[in-house]
XYZ file of C-alpha atoms in Angstrom:
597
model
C -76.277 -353.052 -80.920
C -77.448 -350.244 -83.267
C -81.007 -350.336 -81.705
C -78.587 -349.370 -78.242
C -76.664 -347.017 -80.236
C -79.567 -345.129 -81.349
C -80.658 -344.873 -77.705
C -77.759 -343.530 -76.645
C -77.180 -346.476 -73.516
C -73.596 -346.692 -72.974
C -74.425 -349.191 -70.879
C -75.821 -351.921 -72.188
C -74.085 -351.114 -75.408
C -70.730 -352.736 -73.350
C -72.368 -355.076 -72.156
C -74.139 -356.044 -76.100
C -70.660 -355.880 -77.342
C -69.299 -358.823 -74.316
C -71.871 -360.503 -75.075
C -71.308 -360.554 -78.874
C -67.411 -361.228 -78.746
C -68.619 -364.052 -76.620
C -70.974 -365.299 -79.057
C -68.257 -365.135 -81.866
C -65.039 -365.578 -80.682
C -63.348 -365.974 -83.762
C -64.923 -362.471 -85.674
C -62.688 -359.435 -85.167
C -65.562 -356.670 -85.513
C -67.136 -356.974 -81.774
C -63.405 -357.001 -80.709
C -62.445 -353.987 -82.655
C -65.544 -352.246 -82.168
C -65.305 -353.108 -77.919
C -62.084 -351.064 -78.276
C -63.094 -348.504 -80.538
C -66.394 -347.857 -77.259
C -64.112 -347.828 -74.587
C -61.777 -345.138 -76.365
C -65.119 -342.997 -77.317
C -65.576 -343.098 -73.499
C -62.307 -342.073 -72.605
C -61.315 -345.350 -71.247
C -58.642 -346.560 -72.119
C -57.670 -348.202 -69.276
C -60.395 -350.918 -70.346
C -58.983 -350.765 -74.013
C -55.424 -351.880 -72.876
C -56.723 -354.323 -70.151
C -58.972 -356.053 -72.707
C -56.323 -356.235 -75.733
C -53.986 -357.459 -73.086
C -56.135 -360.561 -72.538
C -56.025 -361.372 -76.226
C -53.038 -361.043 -77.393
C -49.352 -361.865 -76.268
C -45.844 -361.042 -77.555
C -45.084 -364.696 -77.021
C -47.675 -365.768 -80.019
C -46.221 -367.254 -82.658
C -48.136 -365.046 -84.944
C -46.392 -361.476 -83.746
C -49.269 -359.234 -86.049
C -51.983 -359.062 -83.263
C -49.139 -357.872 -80.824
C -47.469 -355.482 -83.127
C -51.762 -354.034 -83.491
C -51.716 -353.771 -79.578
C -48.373 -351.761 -79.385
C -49.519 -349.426 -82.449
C -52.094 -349.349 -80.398
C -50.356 -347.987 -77.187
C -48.149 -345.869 -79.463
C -51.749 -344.008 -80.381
C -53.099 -343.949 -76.930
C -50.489 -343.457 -74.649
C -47.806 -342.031 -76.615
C -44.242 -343.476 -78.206
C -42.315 -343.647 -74.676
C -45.277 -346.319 -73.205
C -45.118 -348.103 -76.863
C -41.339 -348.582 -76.868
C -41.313 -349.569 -73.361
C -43.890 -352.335 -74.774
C -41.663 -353.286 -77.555
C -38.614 -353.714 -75.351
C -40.447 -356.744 -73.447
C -42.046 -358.063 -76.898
C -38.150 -358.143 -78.656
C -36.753 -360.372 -75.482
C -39.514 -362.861 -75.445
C -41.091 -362.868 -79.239
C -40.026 -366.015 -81.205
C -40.132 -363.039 -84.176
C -38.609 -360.393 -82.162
C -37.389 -358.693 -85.768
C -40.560 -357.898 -86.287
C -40.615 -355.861 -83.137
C -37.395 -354.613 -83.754
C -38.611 -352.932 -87.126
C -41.565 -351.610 -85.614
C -39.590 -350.028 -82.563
C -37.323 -348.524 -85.631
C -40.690 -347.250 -87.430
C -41.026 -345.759 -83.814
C -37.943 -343.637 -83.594
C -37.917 -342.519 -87.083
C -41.694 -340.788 -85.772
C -39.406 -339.488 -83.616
C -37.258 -337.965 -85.353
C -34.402 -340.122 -84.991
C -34.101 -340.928 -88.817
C -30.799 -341.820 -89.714
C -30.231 -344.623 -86.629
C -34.056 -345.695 -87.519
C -32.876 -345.986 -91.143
C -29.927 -347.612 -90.724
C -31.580 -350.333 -88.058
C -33.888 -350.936 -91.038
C -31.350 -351.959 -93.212
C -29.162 -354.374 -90.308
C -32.749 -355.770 -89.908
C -32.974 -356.346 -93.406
C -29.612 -357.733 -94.290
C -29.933 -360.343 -90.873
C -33.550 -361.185 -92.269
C -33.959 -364.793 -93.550
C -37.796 -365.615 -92.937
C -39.225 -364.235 -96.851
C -42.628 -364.476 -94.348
C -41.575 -360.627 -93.133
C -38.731 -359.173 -95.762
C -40.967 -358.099 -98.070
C -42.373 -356.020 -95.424
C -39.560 -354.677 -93.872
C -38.219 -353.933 -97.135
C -41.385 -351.667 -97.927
C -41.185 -349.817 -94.399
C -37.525 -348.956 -95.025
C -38.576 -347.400 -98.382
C -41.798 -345.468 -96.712
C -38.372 -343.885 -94.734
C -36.280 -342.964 -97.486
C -39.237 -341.976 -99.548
C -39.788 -339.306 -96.541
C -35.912 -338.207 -96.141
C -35.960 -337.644 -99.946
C -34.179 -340.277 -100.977
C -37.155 -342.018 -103.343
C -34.439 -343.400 -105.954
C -33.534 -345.396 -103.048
C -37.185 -346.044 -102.356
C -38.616 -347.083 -105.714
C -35.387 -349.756 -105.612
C -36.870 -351.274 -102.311
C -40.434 -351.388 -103.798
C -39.248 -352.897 -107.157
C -37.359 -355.850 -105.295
C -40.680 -356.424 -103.881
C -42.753 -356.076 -106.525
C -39.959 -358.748 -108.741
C -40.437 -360.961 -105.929
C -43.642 -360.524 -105.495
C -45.999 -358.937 -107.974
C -49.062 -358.911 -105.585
C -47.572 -357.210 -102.261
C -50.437 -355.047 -101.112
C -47.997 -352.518 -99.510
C -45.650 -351.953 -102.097
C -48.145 -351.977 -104.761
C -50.036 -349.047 -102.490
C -46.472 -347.190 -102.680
C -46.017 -347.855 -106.446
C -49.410 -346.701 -107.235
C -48.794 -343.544 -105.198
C -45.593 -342.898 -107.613
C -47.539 -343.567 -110.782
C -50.398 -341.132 -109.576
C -47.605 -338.289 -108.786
C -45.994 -338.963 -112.434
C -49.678 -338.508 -114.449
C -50.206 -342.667 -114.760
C -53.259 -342.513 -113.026
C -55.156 -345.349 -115.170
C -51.900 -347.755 -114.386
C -52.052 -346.920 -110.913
C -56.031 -347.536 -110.920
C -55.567 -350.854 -112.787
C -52.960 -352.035 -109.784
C -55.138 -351.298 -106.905
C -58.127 -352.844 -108.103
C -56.208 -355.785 -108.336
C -54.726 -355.579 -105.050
C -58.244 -354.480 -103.573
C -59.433 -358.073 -104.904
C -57.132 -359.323 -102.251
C -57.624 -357.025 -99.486
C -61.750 -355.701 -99.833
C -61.305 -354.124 -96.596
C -57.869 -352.313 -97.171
C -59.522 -348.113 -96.598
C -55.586 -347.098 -97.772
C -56.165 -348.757 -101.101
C -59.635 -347.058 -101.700
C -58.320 -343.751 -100.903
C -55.465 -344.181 -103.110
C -57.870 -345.293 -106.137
C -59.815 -342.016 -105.604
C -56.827 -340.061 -105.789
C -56.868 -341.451 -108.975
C -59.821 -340.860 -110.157
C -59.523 -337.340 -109.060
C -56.247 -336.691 -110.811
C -58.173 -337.722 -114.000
C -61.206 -335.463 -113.146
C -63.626 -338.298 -112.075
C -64.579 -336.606 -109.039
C -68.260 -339.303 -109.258
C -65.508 -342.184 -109.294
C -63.802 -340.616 -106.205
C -66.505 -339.885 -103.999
C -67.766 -342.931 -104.547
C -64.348 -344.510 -103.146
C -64.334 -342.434 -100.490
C -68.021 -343.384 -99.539
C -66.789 -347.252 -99.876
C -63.422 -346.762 -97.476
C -65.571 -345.022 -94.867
C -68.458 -347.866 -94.825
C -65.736 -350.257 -94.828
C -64.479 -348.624 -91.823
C -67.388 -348.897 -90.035
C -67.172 -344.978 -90.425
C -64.064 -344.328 -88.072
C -62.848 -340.605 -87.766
C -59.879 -340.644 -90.482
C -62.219 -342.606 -93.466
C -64.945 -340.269 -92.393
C -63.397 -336.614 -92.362
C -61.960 -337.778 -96.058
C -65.790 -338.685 -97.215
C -66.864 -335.487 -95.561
C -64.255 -333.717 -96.595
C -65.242 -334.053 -99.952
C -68.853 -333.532 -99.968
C -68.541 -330.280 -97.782
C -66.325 -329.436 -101.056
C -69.764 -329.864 -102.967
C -72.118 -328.011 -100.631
C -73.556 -331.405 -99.788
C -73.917 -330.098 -96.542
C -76.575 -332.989 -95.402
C -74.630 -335.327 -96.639
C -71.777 -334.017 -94.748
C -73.540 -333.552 -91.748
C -74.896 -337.684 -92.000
C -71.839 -339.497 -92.469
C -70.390 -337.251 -89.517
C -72.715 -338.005 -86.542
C -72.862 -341.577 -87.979
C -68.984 -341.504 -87.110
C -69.892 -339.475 -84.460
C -71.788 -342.325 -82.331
C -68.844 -344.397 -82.044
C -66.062 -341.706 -81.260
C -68.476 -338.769 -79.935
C -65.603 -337.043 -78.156
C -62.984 -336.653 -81.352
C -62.155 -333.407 -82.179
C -61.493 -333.738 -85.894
C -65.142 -335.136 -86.140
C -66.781 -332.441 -84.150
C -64.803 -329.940 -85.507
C -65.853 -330.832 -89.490
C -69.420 -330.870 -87.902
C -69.486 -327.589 -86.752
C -67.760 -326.111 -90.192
C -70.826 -327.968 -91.655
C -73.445 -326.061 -90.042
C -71.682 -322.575 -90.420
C -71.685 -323.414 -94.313
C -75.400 -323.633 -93.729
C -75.450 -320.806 -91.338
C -77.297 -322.860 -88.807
C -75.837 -321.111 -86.315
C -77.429 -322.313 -83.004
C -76.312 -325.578 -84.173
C -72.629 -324.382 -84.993
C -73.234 -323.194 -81.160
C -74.087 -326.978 -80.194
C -70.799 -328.105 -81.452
C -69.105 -325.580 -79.629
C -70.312 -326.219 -76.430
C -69.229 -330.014 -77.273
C -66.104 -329.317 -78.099
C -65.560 -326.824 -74.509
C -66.846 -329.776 -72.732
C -63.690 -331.977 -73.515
C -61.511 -330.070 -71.574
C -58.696 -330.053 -73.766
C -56.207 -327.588 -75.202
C -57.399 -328.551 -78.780
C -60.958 -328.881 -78.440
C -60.489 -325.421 -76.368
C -58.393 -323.922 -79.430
C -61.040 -325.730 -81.790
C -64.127 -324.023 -79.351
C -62.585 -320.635 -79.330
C -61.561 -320.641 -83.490
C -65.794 -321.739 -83.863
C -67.346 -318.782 -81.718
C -64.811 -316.708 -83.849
C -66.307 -317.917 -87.265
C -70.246 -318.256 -86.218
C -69.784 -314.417 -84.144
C -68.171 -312.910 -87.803
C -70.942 -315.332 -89.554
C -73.603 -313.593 -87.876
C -72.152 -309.777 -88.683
C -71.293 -309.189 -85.153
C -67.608 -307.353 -85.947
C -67.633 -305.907 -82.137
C -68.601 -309.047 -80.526
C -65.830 -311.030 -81.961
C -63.562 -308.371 -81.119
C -64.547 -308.363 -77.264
C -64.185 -312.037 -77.664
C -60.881 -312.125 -78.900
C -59.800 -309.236 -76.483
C -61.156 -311.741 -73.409
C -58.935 -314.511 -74.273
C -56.018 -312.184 -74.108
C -56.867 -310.917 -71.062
C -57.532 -314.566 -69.671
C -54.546 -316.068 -71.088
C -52.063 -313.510 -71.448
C -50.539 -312.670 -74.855
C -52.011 -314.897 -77.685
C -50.991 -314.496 -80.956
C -53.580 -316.000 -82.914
C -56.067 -313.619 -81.072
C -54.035 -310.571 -81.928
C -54.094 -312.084 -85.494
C -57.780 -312.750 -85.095
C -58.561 -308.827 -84.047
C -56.542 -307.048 -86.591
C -58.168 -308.899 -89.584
C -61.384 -308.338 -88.005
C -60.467 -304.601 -87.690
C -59.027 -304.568 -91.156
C -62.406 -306.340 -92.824
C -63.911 -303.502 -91.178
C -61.757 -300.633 -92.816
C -60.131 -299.754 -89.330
C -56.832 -300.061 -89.611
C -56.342 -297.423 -86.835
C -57.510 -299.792 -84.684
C -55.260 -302.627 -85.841
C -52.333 -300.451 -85.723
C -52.821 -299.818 -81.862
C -53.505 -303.350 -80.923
C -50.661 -304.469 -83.007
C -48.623 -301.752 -81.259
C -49.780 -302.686 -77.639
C -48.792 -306.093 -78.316
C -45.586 -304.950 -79.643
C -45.319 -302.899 -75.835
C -45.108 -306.391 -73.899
C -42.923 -307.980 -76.245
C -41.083 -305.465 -78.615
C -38.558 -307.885 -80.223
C -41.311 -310.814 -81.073
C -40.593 -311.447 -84.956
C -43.997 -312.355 -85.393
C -45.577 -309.414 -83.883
C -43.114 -306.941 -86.204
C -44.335 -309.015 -89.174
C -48.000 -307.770 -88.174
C -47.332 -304.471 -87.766
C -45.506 -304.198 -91.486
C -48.328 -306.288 -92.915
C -50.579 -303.606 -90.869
C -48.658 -300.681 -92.423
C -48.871 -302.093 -95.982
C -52.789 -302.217 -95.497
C -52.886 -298.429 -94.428
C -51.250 -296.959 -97.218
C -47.900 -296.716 -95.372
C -46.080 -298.689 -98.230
C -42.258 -297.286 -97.253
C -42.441 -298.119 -93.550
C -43.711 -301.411 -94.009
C -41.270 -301.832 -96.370
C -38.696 -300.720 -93.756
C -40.135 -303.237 -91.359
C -40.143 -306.524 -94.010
C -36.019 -305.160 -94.487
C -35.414 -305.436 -90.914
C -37.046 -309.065 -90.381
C -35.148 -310.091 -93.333
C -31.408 -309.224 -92.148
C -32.663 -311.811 -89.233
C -34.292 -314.065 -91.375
C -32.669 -314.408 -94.289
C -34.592 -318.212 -95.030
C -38.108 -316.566 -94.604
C -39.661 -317.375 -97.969
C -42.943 -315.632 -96.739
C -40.874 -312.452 -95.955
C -39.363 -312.198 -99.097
C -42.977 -312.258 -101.082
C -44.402 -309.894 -98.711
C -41.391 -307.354 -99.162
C -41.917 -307.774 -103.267
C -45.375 -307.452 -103.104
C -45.269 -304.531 -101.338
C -42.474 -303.099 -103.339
C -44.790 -303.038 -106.649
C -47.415 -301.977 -104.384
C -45.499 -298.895 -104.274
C -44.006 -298.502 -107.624
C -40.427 -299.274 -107.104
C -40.658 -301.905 -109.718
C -37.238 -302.310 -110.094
C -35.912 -302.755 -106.636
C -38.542 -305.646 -106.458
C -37.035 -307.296 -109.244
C -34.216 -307.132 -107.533
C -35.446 -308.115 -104.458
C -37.048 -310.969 -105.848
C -33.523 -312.099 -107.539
C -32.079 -312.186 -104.034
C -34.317 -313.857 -102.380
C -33.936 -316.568 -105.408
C -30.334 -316.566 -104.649
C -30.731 -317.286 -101.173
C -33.612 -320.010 -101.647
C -33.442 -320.831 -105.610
C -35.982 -323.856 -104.732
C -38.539 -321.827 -102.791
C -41.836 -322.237 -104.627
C -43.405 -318.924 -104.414
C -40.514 -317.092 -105.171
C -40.353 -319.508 -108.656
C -43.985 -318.717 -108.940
C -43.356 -314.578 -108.290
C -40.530 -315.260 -111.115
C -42.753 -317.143 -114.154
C -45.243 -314.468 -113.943
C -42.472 -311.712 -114.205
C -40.856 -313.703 -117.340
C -44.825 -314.373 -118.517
C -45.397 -310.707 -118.901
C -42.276 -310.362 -120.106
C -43.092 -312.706 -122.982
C -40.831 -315.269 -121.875
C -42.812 -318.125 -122.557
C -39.843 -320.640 -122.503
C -38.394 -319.640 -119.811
C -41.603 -319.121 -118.134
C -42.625 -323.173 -118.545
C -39.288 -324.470 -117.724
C -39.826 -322.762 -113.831
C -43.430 -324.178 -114.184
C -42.142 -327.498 -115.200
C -39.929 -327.495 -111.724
C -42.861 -326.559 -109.906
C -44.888 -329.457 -111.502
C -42.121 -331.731 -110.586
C -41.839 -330.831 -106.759
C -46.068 -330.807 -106.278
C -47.328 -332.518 -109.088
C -51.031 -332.507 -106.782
C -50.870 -328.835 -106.598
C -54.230 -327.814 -108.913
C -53.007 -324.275 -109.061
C -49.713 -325.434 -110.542
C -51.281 -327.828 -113.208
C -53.568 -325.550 -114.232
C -50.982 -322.569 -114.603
C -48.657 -325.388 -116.488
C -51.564 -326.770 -118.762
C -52.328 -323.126 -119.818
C -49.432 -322.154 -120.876
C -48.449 -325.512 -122.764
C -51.957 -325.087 -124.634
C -51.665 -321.494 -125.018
C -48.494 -320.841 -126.409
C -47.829 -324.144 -127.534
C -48.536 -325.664 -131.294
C -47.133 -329.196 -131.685
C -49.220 -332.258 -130.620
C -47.001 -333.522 -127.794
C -47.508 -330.714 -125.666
C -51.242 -330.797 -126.546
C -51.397 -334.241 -125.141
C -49.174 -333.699 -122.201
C -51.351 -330.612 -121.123
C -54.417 -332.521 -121.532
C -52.892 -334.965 -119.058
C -52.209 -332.304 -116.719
C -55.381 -330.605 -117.185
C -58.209 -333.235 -116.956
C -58.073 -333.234 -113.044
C -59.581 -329.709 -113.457
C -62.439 -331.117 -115.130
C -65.698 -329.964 -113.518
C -64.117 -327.884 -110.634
C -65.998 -324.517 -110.914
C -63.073 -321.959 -110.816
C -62.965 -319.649 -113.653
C -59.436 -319.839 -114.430
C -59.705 -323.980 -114.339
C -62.216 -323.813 -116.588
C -60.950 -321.867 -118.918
C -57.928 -324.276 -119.533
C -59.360 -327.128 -119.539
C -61.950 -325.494 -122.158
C -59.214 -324.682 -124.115
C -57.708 -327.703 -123.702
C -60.503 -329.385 -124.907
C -61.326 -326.971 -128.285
C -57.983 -327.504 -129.464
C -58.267 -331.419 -129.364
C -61.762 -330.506 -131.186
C -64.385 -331.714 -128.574
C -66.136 -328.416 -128.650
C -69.276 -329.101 -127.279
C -67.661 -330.459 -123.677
C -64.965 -327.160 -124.734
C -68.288 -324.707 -124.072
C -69.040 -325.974 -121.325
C -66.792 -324.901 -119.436
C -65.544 -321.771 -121.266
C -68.475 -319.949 -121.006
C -68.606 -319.962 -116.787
C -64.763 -319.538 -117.277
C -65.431 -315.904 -119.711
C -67.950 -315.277 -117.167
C -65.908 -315.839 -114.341
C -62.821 -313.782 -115.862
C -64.402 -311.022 -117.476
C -61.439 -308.809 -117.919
C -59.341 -311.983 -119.145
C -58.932 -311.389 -123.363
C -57.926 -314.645 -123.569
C -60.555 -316.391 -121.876
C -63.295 -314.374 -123.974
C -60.766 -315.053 -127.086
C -61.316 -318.903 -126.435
C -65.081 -319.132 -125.633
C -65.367 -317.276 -129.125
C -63.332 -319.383 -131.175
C -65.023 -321.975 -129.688
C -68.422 -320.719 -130.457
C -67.082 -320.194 -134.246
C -66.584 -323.937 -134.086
C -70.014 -324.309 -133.077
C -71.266 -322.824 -135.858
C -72.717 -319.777 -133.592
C -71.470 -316.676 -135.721
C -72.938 -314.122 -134.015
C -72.022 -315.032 -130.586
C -68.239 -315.540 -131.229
C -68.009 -311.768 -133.429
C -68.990 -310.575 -129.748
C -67.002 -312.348 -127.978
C -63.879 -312.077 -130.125
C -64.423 -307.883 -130.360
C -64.850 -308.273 -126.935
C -61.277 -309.847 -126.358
C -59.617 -307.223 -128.724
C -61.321 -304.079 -126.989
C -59.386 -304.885 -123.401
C -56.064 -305.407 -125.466
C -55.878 -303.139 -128.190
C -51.965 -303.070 -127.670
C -51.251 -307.080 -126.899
C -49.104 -308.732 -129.876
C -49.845 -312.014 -129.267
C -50.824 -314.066 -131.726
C -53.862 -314.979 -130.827
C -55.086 -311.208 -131.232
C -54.398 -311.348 -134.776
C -55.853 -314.739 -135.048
C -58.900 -313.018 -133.647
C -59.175 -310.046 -136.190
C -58.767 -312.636 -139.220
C -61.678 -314.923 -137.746
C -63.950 -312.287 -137.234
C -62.942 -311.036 -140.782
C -63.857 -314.475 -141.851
C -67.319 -314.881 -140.162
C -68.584 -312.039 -141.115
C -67.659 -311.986 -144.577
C -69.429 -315.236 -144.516
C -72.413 -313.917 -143.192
């Protein structure tokens, strides 16, 4: 069978496959793999006719059936999957089971609270312990989504006190402990549960979440490599592994594990898509072309979106400005007004220092649809990059009578607000539009960074600490959090806790990430891993005092004199003014070391 793949003969490839499920009727790969070919192809006609003749919702064993309809729900869409499920309920010896999946259904659907609330009749009518324990954990996967997770973690714990080694709830627990900074409890839990299940993918990608959140990233790729060779390299397993080590600049790497996946499901777009960002991060542009062309060929609305966003990239790769324009222009005129093209043009126009140019396609599109709230956002954000600060202002005030819930239009009208000196009506601006949406995150974010420069440190960590507790994966946020805790913090418990925080930042090569977790690391007196990454991070943030007031601490630890009296003068020079502490903590070291010397 690989011998056929290689060759590329569809052909006997099918017929290698019939032959093999023949052979060995009772292994599941040839099966899975059949239906895995015939959806590559496009066939899926086959793929329903041949699970068909396997399974049946009268088996007294309902999993292979509840496969087939998840299955349908994939292929042919919810509608065709419920109409499935209606049949399976009337003649299933289990027809619960179908009844919980046809909830799991509607809740896709958006019918939430009559999905939920089936759940729980299913569950309270539910005497077989063979299925509660996963009904139980599919009702909490739907409160955990609605925002109800106190309601969730009480599902999962009932599980989990009935049965300590439920794969699913254990998956969900782990999930929880990652989120709350338990990462080596969650890790511990999932190897155990992958003893049980070797070829559950979910569980491997969950244990390189964890390593990640503790900085492992070795650990993590390594997981990632596992789930998508488990997988026998399908497209969701795959794009994670890829994912990853286009993240690195492995571009080969990338580029393997992608056709490999490639073979089996040549015509999915996520695949083909991740293949041709691949070879415009190594500028192999005829290639990039390739993938284009493959993606054109599908016929589709995505892989036509997918086609058109490619020749965008590899046109602007290449340093062709006006060809990407004239592309851009072409889809308008084929398809009529297109918004992501008239975004497309303007930033190409605006890269280019034209924004007369952007201004009159922004206006012309304007002309055929002068009330489109997207189009008026463009032409203020258009304004704001020519200099005309007060009428783009004008034009963020008008969207926002209309739109009063627009978290993006309230940061654009307070950015562009300082932009033109009227400091205090952002302020206020930005108090408003707190008012209106106290939990939106970039207003919070706006906010800290007012109260940090204000010297509102307290203040400044409590909004951080909200932040941390709404999107405890956000990087951004845990470094910002982590710096502050080990900046303006003394006492060991915050040490510790920002060390937590920090430690996913570990060998991610952003300045300001490396800088904290430097830091971070001095102060709990591991100073040779602490230079590691402070002196990239001074290098990266060379206007930063702080940063340059860590690396030379840090180097005064080292026992490298010299070196920190530079970089501590250095620090004091670009804030002759600051009273922090740490300024004067700077003048008295370099007082120190070079009375020493």
């Amino acid at each position: 069978l690989g011998v056929l793949n290689q060759m590329g003969d569809l052909v006997a490839m099918e017929e290698q496959l019939i032959r093999m499920i023949e052979q060995f009727p009772d292994d599941a790969t040839p099966k899975s793999l059949l239906v895995q070919f015939y959806v590559s192809q496009g066939e899926i006609d086959k793929s329903e006719e041949f699970l068909r003749s396997l399974f049946s919702p009268k088996d007294e064993d309902p999993s292979d059936y509840v496969a087939f309809i998840q299955f349908l729900n994939q292929q042919r869409g919810s509608d065709a999957a419920l109409k499935e499920l209606e049949t399976a309920i009337g003649t299933s010896p289990k027809p619960e089971v179908f009844e919980a999946l046809r909830a799991g259904l509607e809740f896709e659907r958006g019918e939430r609270d009559s999905a939920v609330s089936s759940m729980e009749e299913i569950i309270q009518r539910t005497t077989d312990e063979k299925y509660l324990p996963g009904f139980k954990v599919a009702l909490a996967r739907m409160l955990a989504q609605t925002g109800n997770e106190v309601g969730a973690r009480r599902y999962v714990e009932e599980v989990l006190k009935e049965d300590a080694d439920n794969i699913e709830a254990i998956k969900m627990s782990a999930s929880w402990m990652i989120r709350d900074d338990k990462a080596e409890d969650a890790i511990v839990a999932l190897r155990s549960a992958l003893e049980s299940a070797p070829e559950d993918t979910q569980i491997m990608t969950i244990i390189a979440e964890a390593h990640t959140r503790n900085g492992n990233r070795e650990l993590a790729r390594d997981m990632l490599a596992l789930a998508a060779e488990t997988s026998n390299f399908a497209p969701q397993e795959t794009l994670r592994y890829a994912d990853v080590l286009f993240d690195q600049q492995q571009f080969r790497a990338s580029e393997e594990v992608l056709v490999r996946a490639l073979r089996l499901a040549p015509n999915n777009v996520g695949l083909l898509n991740a293949l041709g960002q691949v070879y415009i991060g190594e500028e192999d542009w005829p290639r990039a072309r390739q993938v284009e062309e493959s993606l054109r060929k599908l016929g589709t609305d995505q892989g036509t979106e997918l086609a058109d966003a490619l020749k965008l990239v590899i046109l602007q790769g290449q340093q062709k400005p006006d060809e990407a324009v004239a592309f851009l222009e072409s889809i308008i005129e084929e398809n009529g007004q297109n918004l992501g093209a008239v975004v497309a043009i303007l930033q190409t126009h605006l890269q280019s220092g034209e924004t007369d140019k952007a201004l009159s396609v922004v206006d012309e599109a304007l002309e055929n649809d002068p009330e489109n709230e997207s189009l008026n956002f463009l032409k203020a954000a258009t304004l704001a990059a020519d200099g005309q600060l007060d009428e783009a202002i004008e034009g963020y005030n008008a969207l926002l009578e209309a739109n009063p819930n627009n978290e993006r239009l309230w940061m654009e009208t307070v950015r562009v607000l300082y932009a033109a000196d009227r400091d205090d009506e952002a302020k206020a601006t930005l108090e408003q539009g707190l008012q209106q949406m106290p939990d939106a995150p970039n207003l919070l974010w706006a906010k800290a960074s007012e109260l940090e420069k204000a010297g509102e440190i307290d203040e400044t960590i409590e909004i951080y600490e909200r932040l941390y507790a709404a999107s405890s994966d956000s990087p951004v946020v845990a470094n910002n959090l982590a710096s502050l805790l080990s900046t303006y913090r003394e006492d060991e418990e915050s040490l510790k806790r920002a060390y937590t925080i920090a430690r996913r930042l570990r060998g991610i090569e952003v300045p300001a990430f490396q800088d904290t977790y430097g830091w971070i690391a001095y102060r709990r007196g591991l100073f040779d891993e602490a230079v590691q990454h402070l002196e990239p991070g001074a290098a990266g943030l060379p206007d930063d005092p702080l940063a340059q007031f860590h690396l030379g601490m840090t180097y005064a630890a080292l026992g490298r004199p010299d070196e920190a009296i530079d970089a501590l003068k250095r620090a004091i020079e670009m804030s002759p003014d600051d009273e922090r502490p740490q300024f004067d903590e700077a003048r008295k070291k370099i007082e120190e070391l070079e009375s020493a010397k």
